[in-house]
């Protein structure tokens, strides 16, 4: 796995999370470092969910199940990362905005990038 590529993906994901925090009510990120840690926690939680339930329930999957699992992962991540506050509505809106941003600027998760190289 390309370490520099992974770092860049996390930095881009953190910037996206900061933009989402600016756009979405009931979703706030304290700063860049909180957003970066949030990106890492979201990637790890997504990897765990995919390992337990399979690809169809992963936050990186498509459809309503992927959308709802993304919202759940975002909501759960607030309990791990400091300076992040998210309500249920905020996590649903954040998952929606992140999904829309991902349509225009696709960000492969570090986990997905590693799987493609294997």
CSV table of N, CA and C in Angstrom, one decimal:
chain,number,residue,atom,x,y,z
A,1,UNK,N,0.8,-1.2,0.0
A,1,UNK,CA,0.0,0.0,0.0
A,1,UNK,C,0.9,1.2,0.0
A,2,UNK,N,0.5,2.2,-0.8
A,2,UNK,CA,1.2,3.5,-0.9
A,2,UNK,C,0.9,4.3,0.4
A,3,UNK,N,1.9,4.6,1.2
A,3,UNK,CA,1.8,5.3,2.4
A,3,UNK,C,1.4,6.8,2.1
A,4,UNK,N,2.1,7.4,1.2
A,4,UNK,CA,1.8,8.8,0.8
A,4,UNK,C,0.3,8.9,0.3
A,5,UNK,N,-0.1,8.0,-0.5
A,5,UNK,CA,-1.5,8.0,-1.0
A,5,UNK,C,-2.5,7.9,0.1
A,6,UNK,N,-2.2,7.0,1.1
A,6,UNK,CA,-3.1,6.9,2.2
A,6,UNK,C,-3.2,8.2,3.0
A,7,UNK,N,-2.0,8.8,3.3
A,7,UNK,CA,-2.0,10.0,4.0
A,7,UNK,C,-2.8,11.1,3.3
A,8,UNK,N,-2.6,11.2,2.0
A,8,UNK,CA,-3.4,12.2,1.2
A,8,UNK,C,-4.9,11.9,1.2
A,9,UNK,N,-5.3,10.7,1.2
A,9,UNK,CA,-6.7,10.3,1.3
A,9,UNK,C,-7.3,10.8,2.6
A,10,UNK,N,-6.5,10.5,3.7
A,10,UNK,CA,-7.0,11.0,5.0
A,10,UNK,C,-7.1,12.5,5.1
A,11,UNK,N,-6.1,13.2,4.5
A,11,UNK,CA,-6.1,14.6,4.6
A,11,UNK,C,-7.3,15.2,3.8
A,12,UNK,N,-7.6,14.6,2.6
A,12,UNK,CA,-8.7,15.0,1.8
A,12,UNK,C,-10.0,14.7,2.5
A,13,UNK,N,-10.1,13.5,3.1
A,13,UNK,CA,-11.3,13.2,3.9
A,13,UNK,C,-11.5,14.1,5.0
A,14,UNK,N,-10.4,14.6,5.7
A,14,UNK,CA,-10.6,15.5,6.8
A,14,UNK,C,-11.1,16.9,6.3
A,15,UNK,N,-10.6,17.3,5.1
A,15,UNK,CA,-11.0,18.6,4.6
A,15,UNK,C,-12.5,18.5,4.2
A,16,UNK,N,-12.9,17.3,3.6
A,16,UNK,CA,-14.3,17.1,3.3
A,16,UNK,C,-15.2,17.2,4.6
A,17,UNK,N,-14.7,16.5,5.7
A,17,UNK,CA,-15.4,16.5,6.9
A,17,UNK,C,-15.5,18.0,7.5
A,18,UNK,N,-14.5,18.8,7.3
A,18,UNK,CA,-14.6,20.2,7.8
A,18,UNK,C,-15.6,20.9,6.9
A,19,UNK,N,-15.6,20.7,5.6
A,19,UNK,CA,-16.6,21.4,4.8
A,19,UNK,C,-18.0,20.9,5.2
A,20,UNK,N,-18.2,19.6,5.4
A,20,UNK,CA,-19.5,19.1,5.9
A,20,UNK,C,-19.9,19.8,7.2
A,21,UNK,N,-18.9,19.9,8.1
A,21,UNK,CA,-19.2,20.6,9.4
A,21,UNK,C,-19.7,22.0,9.2
A,22,UNK,N,-19.2,22.6,8.2
A,22,UNK,CA,-19.6,24.0,7.9
A,22,UNK,C,-20.9,24.1,7.2
A,23,UNK,N,-21.3,23.1,6.4
A,23,UNK,CA,-22.5,23.1,5.7
A,23,UNK,C,-23.7,22.5,6.5
A,24,UNK,N,-23.5,21.5,7.3
A,24,UNK,CA,-24.6,20.7,7.9
A,24,UNK,C,-24.8,21.2,9.3
A,25,UNK,N,-26.1,21.6,9.6
A,25,UNK,CA,-26.4,21.9,11.0
A,25,UNK,C,-26.4,20.6,11.8
A,26,UNK,N,-26.1,20.7,13.1
A,26,UNK,CA,-26.1,19.6,14.0
A,26,UNK,C,-24.9,18.7,13.8
A,27,UNK,N,-23.9,19.2,13.1
A,27,UNK,CA,-22.7,18.4,12.8
A,27,UNK,C,-21.5,19.4,13.0
A,28,UNK,N,-20.7,19.3,14.0
A,28,UNK,CA,-19.6,20.2,14.2
A,28,UNK,C,-18.3,19.5,14.5
A,29,UNK,N,-17.3,19.9,13.8
A,29,UNK,CA,-15.9,19.4,14.0
A,29,UNK,C,-15.1,20.5,14.5
A,30,UNK,N,-14.3,20.3,15.6
A,30,UNK,CA,-13.6,21.3,16.3
A,30,UNK,C,-12.5,21.9,15.5
A,31,UNK,N,-11.8,21.2,14.6
A,31,UNK,CA,-10.7,21.7,13.8
A,31,UNK,C,-10.1,20.7,12.9
A,32,UNK,N,-9.0,21.0,12.2
A,32,UNK,CA,-8.4,20.0,11.3
A,32,UNK,C,-8.0,18.7,12.0
A,33,UNK,N,-7.4,18.8,13.1
A,33,UNK,CA,-6.9,17.6,13.8
A,33,UNK,C,-8.1,16.7,14.2
A,34,UNK,N,-9.2,17.3,14.7
A,34,UNK,CA,-10.4,16.5,15.0
A,34,UNK,C,-10.9,15.9,13.8
A,35,UNK,N,-11.0,16.6,12.7
A,35,UNK,CA,-11.5,16.1,11.4
A,35,UNK,C,-10.6,15.0,10.9
A,36,UNK,N,-9.3,15.1,11.1
A,36,UNK,CA,-8.4,14.0,10.6
A,36,UNK,C,-8.6,12.8,11.5
A,37,UNK,N,-8.7,12.9,12.8
A,37,UNK,CA,-9.0,11.8,13.6
A,37,UNK,C,-10.3,11.2,13.3
A,38,UNK,N,-11.3,12.0,13.0
A,38,UNK,CA,-12.6,11.6,12.7
A,38,UNK,C,-12.6,10.7,11.4
A,39,UNK,N,-11.8,11.2,10.4
A,39,UNK,CA,-11.6,10.4,9.2
A,39,UNK,C,-11.0,9.0,9.5
A,40,UNK,N,-10.0,9.0,10.3
A,40,UNK,CA,-9.4,7.7,10.7
A,40,UNK,C,-10.4,6.8,11.4
A,41,UNK,N,-11.1,7.3,12.4
A,41,UNK,CA,-12.1,6.5,13.1
A,41,UNK,C,-13.2,6.0,12.2
A,42,UNK,N,-13.7,6.9,11.3
A,42,UNK,CA,-14.7,6.4,10.3
A,42,UNK,C,-14.2,5.3,9.5
A,43,UNK,N,-12.9,5.4,9.0
A,43,UNK,CA,-12.3,4.3,8.2
A,43,UNK,C,-12.2,3.0,9.0
A,44,UNK,N,-11.8,3.1,10.2
A,44,UNK,CA,-11.6,1.9,11.1
A,44,UNK,C,-13.0,1.3,11.4
A,45,UNK,N,-14.0,2.1,11.7
A,45,UNK,CA,-15.3,1.6,12.0
A,45,UNK,C,-16.0,1.0,10.8
A,46,UNK,N,-15.7,1.6,9.6
A,46,UNK,CA,-16.2,1.0,8.4
A,46,UNK,C,-15.6,-0.3,8.1
A,47,UNK,N,-14.3,-0.4,8.3
A,47,UNK,CA,-13.6,-1.7,8.1
A,47,UNK,C,-14.1,-2.7,9.0
A,48,UNK,N,-14.4,-2.4,10.3
A,48,UNK,CA,-14.9,-3.4,11.3
A,48,UNK,C,-16.3,-3.8,10.8
A,49,UNK,N,-17.2,-2.9,10.4
A,49,UNK,CA,-18.5,-3.2,10.0
A,49,UNK,C,-18.5,-4.1,8.8
A,50,UNK,N,-17.6,-3.8,7.8
A,50,UNK,CA,-17.5,-4.7,6.7
A,50,UNK,C,-17.0,-6.1,7.0
A,51,UNK,N,-16.1,-6.1,8.0
A,51,UNK,CA,-15.6,-7.4,8.4
A,51,UNK,C,-16.6,-8.3,9.1
A,52,UNK,N,-17.5,-7.7,9.8
A,52,UNK,CA,-18.6,-8.4,10.5
A,52,UNK,C,-19.8,-8.7,9.6
A,53,UNK,N,-20.3,-7.8,8.9
A,53,UNK,CA,-21.5,-7.9,8.1
A,53,UNK,C,-21.3,-8.1,6.6
A,54,UNK,N,-20.2,-7.9,6.1
A,54,UNK,CA,-19.9,-8.1,4.7
A,54,UNK,C,-20.0,-6.8,3.9
A,55,UNK,N,-19.7,-6.9,2.6
A,55,UNK,CA,-19.6,-5.7,1.7
A,55,UNK,C,-20.9,-4.9,1.6
A,56,UNK,N,-22.1,-5.6,1.6
A,56,UNK,CA,-23.4,-4.9,1.4
A,56,UNK,C,-23.8,-4.0,2.5
A,57,UNK,N,-23.2,-4.1,3.7
A,57,UNK,CA,-23.6,-3.3,4.8
A,57,UNK,C,-22.6,-2.3,5.1
A,58,UNK,N,-21.5,-2.2,4.3
A,58,UNK,CA,-20.4,-1.3,4.6
A,58,UNK,C,-20.8,0.1,4.3
A,59,UNK,N,-20.2,1.1,5.0
A,59,UNK,CA,-20.4,2.5,4.6
A,59,UNK,C,-19.9,2.8,3.2
A,60,UNK,N,-19.0,2.0,2.7
A,60,UNK,CA,-18.5,2.2,1.4
A,60,UNK,C,-19.4,1.6,0.3
A,61,UNK,N,-20.4,0.9,0.7
A,61,UNK,CA,-21.4,0.3,-0.2
A,61,UNK,C,-22.4,1.3,-0.7
A,62,UNK,N,-23.2,1.0,-1.6
A,62,UNK,CA,-24.2,1.9,-2.2
A,62,UNK,C,-25.6,1.5,-1.7
A,63,UNK,N,-26.5,2.4,-1.9
A,63,UNK,CA,-27.9,2.1,-1.6
A,63,UNK,C,-28.2,2.6,-0.2
A,64,UNK,N,-29.4,2.3,0.2
A,64,UNK,CA,-30.0,2.8,1.5
A,64,UNK,C,-29.2,2.2,2.7
A,65,UNK,N,-28.8,0.9,2.6
A,65,UNK,CA,-28.1,0.3,3.7
A,65,UNK,C,-26.8,0.9,3.9
A,66,UNK,N,-26.1,1.2,2.8
A,66,UNK,CA,-24.8,1.8,2.9
A,66,UNK,C,-24.9,3.2,3.4
A,67,UNK,N,-26.0,3.9,3.0
A,67,UNK,CA,-26.2,5.3,3.5
A,67,UNK,C,-26.5,5.3,5.0
A,68,UNK,N,-27.4,4.4,5.4
A,68,UNK,CA,-27.7,4.3,6.9
A,68,UNK,C,-26.5,3.9,7.7
A,69,UNK,N,-25.7,2.9,7.2
A,69,UNK,CA,-24.5,2.5,7.9
A,69,UNK,C,-23.5,3.6,8.0
A,70,UNK,N,-23.4,4.5,6.9
A,70,UNK,CA,-22.5,5.6,7.0
A,70,UNK,C,-23.0,6.6,8.1
A,71,UNK,N,-24.2,6.9,8.1
A,71,UNK,CA,-24.8,7.8,9.2
A,71,UNK,C,-24.5,7.2,10.6
A,72,UNK,N,-24.7,5.9,10.7
A,72,UNK,CA,-24.4,5.3,12.0
A,72,UNK,C,-22.9,5.4,12.4
A,73,UNK,N,-22.1,5.1,11.4
A,73,UNK,CA,-20.6,5.2,11.7
A,73,UNK,C,-20.2,6.7,12.1
A,74,UNK,N,-20.8,7.6,11.4
A,74,UNK,CA,-20.5,9.1,11.7
A,74,UNK,C,-21.0,9.4,13.1
A,75,UNK,N,-22.2,8.9,13.4
A,75,UNK,CA,-22.7,9.2,14.8
A,75,UNK,C,-21.9,8.5,15.9
A,76,UNK,N,-21.5,7.3,15.6
A,76,UNK,CA,-20.7,6.5,16.6
A,76,UNK,C,-19.3,7.1,16.8
A,77,UNK,N,-18.7,7.7,15.7
A,77,UNK,CA,-17.4,8.2,15.8
A,77,UNK,C,-17.3,9.4,16.7
A,78,UNK,N,-18.3,10.1,16.9
A,78,UNK,CA,-18.3,11.3,17.8
A,78,UNK,C,-17.9,10.9,19.3
A,79,UNK,N,-18.2,9.6,19.6
A,79,UNK,CA,-17.9,9.2,21.0
A,79,UNK,C,-16.4,8.8,21.2
A,80,UNK,N,-15.7,8.7,20.0
A,80,UNK,CA,-14.3,8.3,20.1
A,80,UNK,C,-13.4,9.6,19.9
A,81,UNK,N,-13.8,10.5,19.1
A,81,UNK,CA,-13.0,11.7,18.8
A,81,UNK,C,-13.5,12.9,19.5
A,82,UNK,N,-12.6,13.6,20.2
A,82,UNK,CA,-13.0,14.8,20.9
A,82,UNK,C,-13.3,16.0,20.0
A,83,UNK,N,-14.0,16.9,20.4
A,83,UNK,CA,-14.4,18.2,19.7
A,83,UNK,C,-15.3,17.9,18.5
A,84,UNK,N,-16.0,16.8,18.5
A,84,UNK,CA,-17.0,16.5,17.5
A,84,UNK,C,-18.3,16.3,18.1
A,85,UNK,N,-19.3,17.0,17.6
A,85,UNK,CA,-20.7,16.8,18.1
A,85,UNK,C,-21.6,16.6,16.9
A,86,UNK,N,-22.4,15.5,17.0
A,86,UNK,CA,-23.3,15.1,15.9
A,86,UNK,C,-24.6,14.5,16.5
A,87,UNK,N,-25.7,15.0,16.0
A,87,UNK,CA,-27.0,14.4,16.3
A,87,UNK,C,-27.3,13.4,15.3
A,88,UNK,N,-28.4,12.6,15.5
A,88,UNK,CA,-28.8,11.6,14.6
A,88,UNK,C,-29.2,12.3,13.2
A,89,UNK,N,-29.9,13.4,13.3
A,89,UNK,CA,-30.3,14.2,12.1
A,89,UNK,C,-29.0,14.7,11.4
A,90,UNK,N,-28.1,15.2,12.2
A,90,UNK,CA,-26.8,15.7,11.7
A,90,UNK,C,-26.0,14.6,11.0
A,91,UNK,N,-26.0,13.4,11.5
A,91,UNK,CA,-25.3,12.3,10.9
A,91,UNK,C,-25.9,11.9,9.6
A,92,UNK,N,-27.3,11.9,9.6
A,92,UNK,CA,-28.0,11.6,8.3
A,92,UNK,C,-27.7,12.6,7.2
A,93,UNK,N,-27.7,13.9,7.6
A,93,UNK,CA,-27.4,15.0,6.7
A,93,UNK,C,-26.0,14.9,6.2
A,94,UNK,N,-25.1,14.6,7.2
A,94,UNK,CA,-23.6,14.5,6.8
A,94,UNK,C,-23.4,13.4,5.9
A,95,UNK,N,-24.0,12.2,6.1
A,95,UNK,CA,-23.9,11.1,5.2
A,95,UNK,C,-24.4,11.5,3.8
A,96,UNK,N,-25.5,12.2,3.7
A,96,UNK,CA,-26.0,12.6,2.5
A,96,UNK,C,-25.0,13.6,1.8
A,97,UNK,N,-24.5,14.6,2.5
A,97,UNK,CA,-23.6,15.6,1.9
A,97,UNK,C,-22.3,14.9,1.5
A,98,UNK,N,-21.8,14.0,2.3
A,98,UNK,CA,-20.6,13.3,2.0
A,98,UNK,C,-20.8,12.4,0.7
A,99,UNK,N,-22.0,11.8,0.6
A,99,UNK,CA,-22.3,11.0,-0.6
A,99,UNK,C,-22.4,11.8,-1.8
A,100,UNK,N,-22.9,13.0,-1.7
A,100,UNK,CA,-23.0,14.0,-2.9
A,100,UNK,C,-21.6,14.4,-3.3
A,101,UNK,N,-20.8,14.8,-2.3
A,101,UNK,CA,-19.4,15.2,-2.5
A,101,UNK,C,-18.6,14.1,-3.2
A,102,UNK,N,-18.9,12.9,-2.7
A,102,UNK,CA,-18.2,11.7,-3.3
A,102,UNK,C,-18.5,11.4,-4.7
A,103,UNK,N,-19.7,11.9,-5.1
A,103,UNK,CA,-20.1,11.7,-6.6
A,103,UNK,C,-19.2,12.6,-7.5
A,104,UNK,N,-18.8,13.8,-7.0
A,104,UNK,CA,-18.0,14.7,-7.8
A,104,UNK,C,-16.5,14.5,-7.5
A,105,UNK,N,-16.1,14.2,-6.3
A,105,UNK,CA,-14.7,14.0,-5.9
A,105,UNK,C,-14.6,12.7,-5.2
A,106,UNK,N,-14.6,11.6,-6.0
A,106,UNK,CA,-14.5,10.3,-5.3
A,106,UNK,C,-13.2,10.1,-4.5
A,107,UNK,N,-13.4,9.7,-3.2
A,107,UNK,CA,-12.3,9.4,-2.3
A,107,UNK,C,-12.4,7.9,-2.0
A,108,UNK,N,-11.5,7.2,-2.5
A,108,UNK,CA,-11.4,5.8,-2.1
A,108,UNK,C,-10.9,5.7,-0.7
A,109,UNK,N,-11.5,4.9,0.1
A,109,UNK,CA,-11.1,4.7,1.5
A,109,UNK,C,-9.7,4.0,1.5
A,110,UNK,N,-8.9,4.2,2.5
A,110,UNK,CA,-7.6,3.5,2.6
A,110,UNK,C,-7.8,2.0,2.5
A,111,UNK,N,-8.8,1.5,3.2
A,111,UNK,CA,-9.1,0.1,3.2
A,111,UNK,C,-9.4,-0.4,1.8
A,112,UNK,N,-10.2,0.4,1.0
A,112,UNK,CA,-10.6,0.0,-0.3
A,112,UNK,C,-9.3,0.0,-1.2
A,113,UNK,N,-8.5,1.0,-1.1
A,113,UNK,CA,-7.3,1.1,-1.9
A,113,UNK,C,-6.4,0.0,-1.7
A,114,UNK,N,-6.3,-0.5,-0.4
A,114,UNK,CA,-5.4,-1.6,-0.1
A,114,UNK,C,-6.0,-2.9,-0.7
A,115,UNK,N,-7.3,-3.1,-0.7
A,115,UNK,CA,-7.9,-4.3,-1.3
A,115,UNK,C,-7.7,-4.3,-2.8
A,116,UNK,N,-7.7,-3.2,-3.5
A,116,UNK,CA,-7.6,-3.2,-4.9
A,116,UNK,C,-6.2,-3.6,-5.3
A,117,UNK,N,-5.2,-3.3,-4.5
A,117,UNK,CA,-3.8,-3.6,-4.8
A,117,UNK,C,-3.5,-5.1,-4.5
A,118,UNK,N,-4.3,-5.7,-3.6
A,118,UNK,CA,-4.0,-7.1,-3.3
A,118,UNK,C,-4.5,-8.1,-4.4
